[in-house]
C-alpha cells in the first residue's frame, strides 16, 4: 500500500515534506503530488500562491496530474488531499480504476461544490471547515451524505487550518489531524479512520 499526498496551492513546502517523512517512518511508502512539479516556490501569501497555481497549473490540469500519478503508482493507494489537491483528487476518482484508491481523505475541498454529481466507488472521507465564503458547507455535506462510501464532517476550524502558511493555520488542530494521518492502524482501516476523523471533528 502506498500513501499519496496531494498538496494545496502552496505546493511543496517544508511542512508537507515533514508529513511525508513522518509517514515514511511507518511501514508505508509516501509520495507527494504538487502543482509545481516538485519545486518549492516559497509563497508567503495566499494570493501569490493562488495566482501562480492558476497560471502554471489550474484545476483541470491538476486533476489530470493526480490521475496520471495515482495510476503510475501501480499500487492501491491511500490518497490524502488538501484544498485544491482534495478537489483535484475528487474529480480524478471519476476517471480512475475503482481499485486504484483504497481510501481518499480530503481536507477543505471547496471546488467540489461544482462536481457533486460524482459518485465514487471507494471510501471517501471529507473534513470541511466551519464555513466557506462562496457556498453553504452544510448544503454540500448534505448532498455528499446521500452518496455511498462518502463520509463528510465539519470542523470548527477555518479553511487551511492544517497549512502552516495559511492565515487560518491552527497549530493544535493541525497536530491532531496529522497524528491521525500518520497512524498505521488508521491508514490501513478506512472505517476506523473515518470514526476517528468524525470524533476529532466534533470534539
Coordinates of C-alpha atoms in Angstrom, one line a residue:
X1 CA 0.0 0.0 0.0
X2 CA 1.2 3.5 -0.9
X3 CA 0.3 6.9 0.7
X4 CA -0.1 9.8 -1.8
X5 CA -0.2 13.4 -0.5
X6 CA -1.8 15.9 -2.9
X7 CA -0.9 19.4 -1.9
X8 CA -2.9 22.6 -1.9
X9 CA -2.0 25.7 -4.0
X10 CA 1.2 26.3 -1.9
X11 CA 2.7 23.2 -3.4
X12 CA 5.7 21.5 -1.9
X13 CA 6.5 23.0 1.5
X14 CA 8.6 22.1 4.5
X15 CA 5.5 21.0 6.5
X16 CA 4.4 18.7 3.6
X17 CA 7.9 17.2 3.4
X18 CA 7.8 16.8 7.2
X19 CA 4.4 15.0 6.9
X20 CA 5.8 12.8 4.1
X21 CA 8.8 11.9 6.3
X22 CA 6.6 11.0 9.3
X23 CA 4.5 8.7 7.2
X24 CA 7.6 7.1 5.7
X25 CA 8.8 6.3 9.2
X26 CA 5.8 3.9 9.4
X27 CA 5.7 0.9 7.1
X28 CA 4.3 2.8 4.1
X29 CA 5.9 4.5 1.2
X30 CA 4.7 8.0 0.7
X31 CA 4.9 10.3 -2.3
X32 CA 3.8 13.9 -2.9
X33 CA 1.9 15.3 -5.9
X34 CA 2.1 19.1 -6.2
X35 CA 1.1 21.6 -8.9
X36 CA 4.7 22.9 -9.4
X37 CA 6.5 19.6 -10.3
X38 CA 8.4 19.3 -7.0
X39 CA 9.8 22.9 -7.0
X40 CA 9.3 24.6 -3.6
X41 CA 8.1 28.1 -4.6
X42 CA 8.1 29.5 -1.0
X43 CA 4.9 31.5 -1.2
X44 CA 4.3 33.6 1.9
X45 CA 0.9 34.9 1.0
X46 CA -2.2 33.0 -0.3
X47 CA -3.0 35.5 -3.2
X48 CA 0.5 34.9 -4.6
X49 CA 0.2 31.1 -4.3
X50 CA -3.3 31.2 -6.0
X51 CA -2.0 33.4 -8.8
X52 CA 0.9 31.1 -9.5
X53 CA -1.3 28.0 -9.2
X54 CA -3.9 29.2 -11.8
X55 CA -1.1 30.5 -14.2
X56 CA 1.1 27.4 -14.0
X57 CA -1.3 24.5 -13.3
X58 CA -5.0 25.2 -12.8
X59 CA -7.8 22.9 -11.5
X60 CA -8.3 20.8 -14.6
X61 CA -4.6 20.2 -15.2
X62 CA -4.2 19.3 -11.5
X63 CA -6.9 16.7 -11.8
X64 CA -5.2 15.2 -14.8
X65 CA -1.9 15.2 -13.0
X66 CA -3.4 13.4 -9.9
X67 CA -5.0 10.8 -12.2
X68 CA -1.8 10.0 -14.0
X69 CA 0.3 9.9 -10.8
X70 CA -2.1 7.6 -9.0
X71 CA -2.3 5.3 -12.0
X72 CA 1.5 5.3 -12.2
X73 CA 1.8 4.2 -8.6
X74 CA 0.8 0.7 -9.7
X75 CA -0.2 0.0 -6.2
X76 CA -3.5 0.5 -4.3
X77 CA -3.1 3.8 -2.5
X78 CA -4.5 5.9 0.3
X79 CA -4.7 9.4 -1.1
X80 CA -4.7 12.5 1.2
X81 CA -5.6 15.8 -0.4
X82 CA -5.6 19.3 0.9
X83 CA -7.8 22.1 -0.6
X84 CA -7.2 22.3 -4.3
X85 CA -5.4 18.9 -4.1
X86 CA -8.5 17.4 -2.4
X87 CA -10.8 18.8 -5.1
X88 CA -8.5 17.6 -7.9
X89 CA -8.5 14.1 -6.4
X90 CA -12.3 14.0 -6.1
X91 CA -12.6 14.8 -9.8
X92 CA -9.9 12.2 -10.6
X93 CA -11.8 9.5 -8.8
X94 CA -14.4 9.6 -11.7
X95 CA -11.6 8.6 -14.2
X96 CA -9.6 6.2 -12.1
X97 CA -9.9 2.4 -11.9
X98 CA -12.1 1.5 -8.9
X99 CA -9.2 -0.5 -7.3
X100 CA -6.6 2.3 -7.6
X101 CA -7.6 4.1 -4.4
X102 CA -8.2 2.3 -1.1
X103 CA -9.3 5.4 0.7
X104 CA -9.4 9.1 -0.2
X105 CA -9.2 11.6 2.6
X106 CA -9.8 15.2 1.6
X107 CA -9.5 18.4 3.7
X108 CA -11.5 21.5 2.9
X109 CA -12.1 20.8 -0.8
X110 CA -14.0 23.9 -1.8
X111 CA -14.1 23.3 -5.6
X112 CA -16.1 20.0 -5.3
X113 CA -19.2 22.2 -4.9
X114 CA -19.0 22.3 -8.8
X115 CA -18.7 18.5 -9.1
X116 CA -21.3 17.0 -6.8
X117 CA -22.6 14.6 -9.5
X118 CA -19.5 12.4 -9.0
X119 CA -20.2 9.1 -7.2
X120 CA -17.0 7.4 -6.0
X121 CA -16.5 3.6 -5.8
X122 CA -14.0 3.8 -2.9
X123 CA -14.3 5.1 0.7
X124 CA -14.1 8.9 0.8
X125 CA -13.7 11.0 3.9
X126 CA -14.1 14.8 3.8
X127 CA -13.2 17.2 6.5
X128 CA -14.8 20.6 5.9
X129 CA -14.1 23.9 7.6
X130 CA -16.5 25.8 9.8
X131 CA -17.6 27.9 6.8
X132 CA -16.7 28.8 3.2
X133 CA -17.2 32.2 1.7
X134 CA -18.6 31.0 -1.6
X135 CA -21.0 28.3 -0.6
X136 CA -23.1 26.7 2.2
X137 CA -20.9 24.0 3.7
X138 CA -24.0 22.3 5.3
X139 CA -25.7 22.1 2.0
X140 CA -22.7 20.4 0.3
X141 CA -22.3 18.0 3.2
X142 CA -26.0 17.0 3.0
X143 CA -25.6 16.3 -0.7
X144 CA -22.5 14.2 -0.2
X145 CA -24.1 12.3 2.7
X146 CA -26.5 10.7 0.1
X147 CA -23.7 9.0 -1.7
X148 CA -22.4 5.5 -0.9
X149 CA -18.9 5.3 0.5
X150 CA -18.8 9.1 1.3
X151 CA -18.4 10.5 4.9
X152 CA -18.2 14.2 5.4
X153 CA -17.8 16.1 8.7
X154 CA -17.4 19.7 9.6
X155 CA -14.8 21.1 12.0
X156 CA -14.8 24.4 13.9
X157 CA -11.7 25.5 12.1
X158 CA -11.2 27.6 9.0
X159 CA -10.2 26.6 5.5
X160 CA -6.5 25.9 5.5
X161 CA -6.1 25.1 9.2
X162 CA -3.5 22.4 8.6
X163 CA -1.4 24.6 6.4
X164 CA 1.4 26.4 8.3
X165 CA 1.5 29.1 5.6
X166 CA -2.3 29.8 5.7
X167 CA -3.8 32.7 7.6
X168 CA -6.2 30.1 9.0
X169 CA -3.5 27.8 10.4
X170 CA -4.3 26.3 13.8
X171 CA -1.3 24.6 15.4
X172 CA -3.2 22.3 17.8
X173 CA -5.8 21.2 15.2
X174 CA -3.1 20.6 12.6
X175 CA -1.1 18.5 15.0
X176 CA -4.2 16.4 16.0
X177 CA -5.2 15.6 12.4
X178 CA -1.6 14.9 11.3
X179 CA -1.3 12.4 14.1
X180 CA -4.3 10.5 12.6
X181 CA -2.7 10.7 9.1
X182 CA 0.5 9.1 10.5
X183 CA -1.2 6.1 12.2
X184 CA -0.5 2.8 10.5
X185 CA -3.6 1.3 12.1
X186 CA -5.9 4.1 10.8
X187 CA -4.3 4.3 7.3
X188 CA -4.9 0.6 6.9
X189 CA -8.5 0.7 8.0
X190 CA -10.8 3.3 6.3
X191 CA -13.7 2.6 8.6
X192 CA -11.6 3.2 11.7
X193 CA -10.0 6.3 10.2
X194 CA -13.5 7.7 9.4
X195 CA -14.6 7.1 13.0
X196 CA -11.5 8.9 14.4
X197 CA -11.9 11.8 11.9
X198 CA -15.5 12.1 13.0
X199 CA -14.7 12.0 16.7
X200 CA -12.0 14.6 16.4
X201 CA -14.1 16.9 14.2
X202 CA -17.0 17.1 16.6
X203 CA -14.8 17.2 19.8

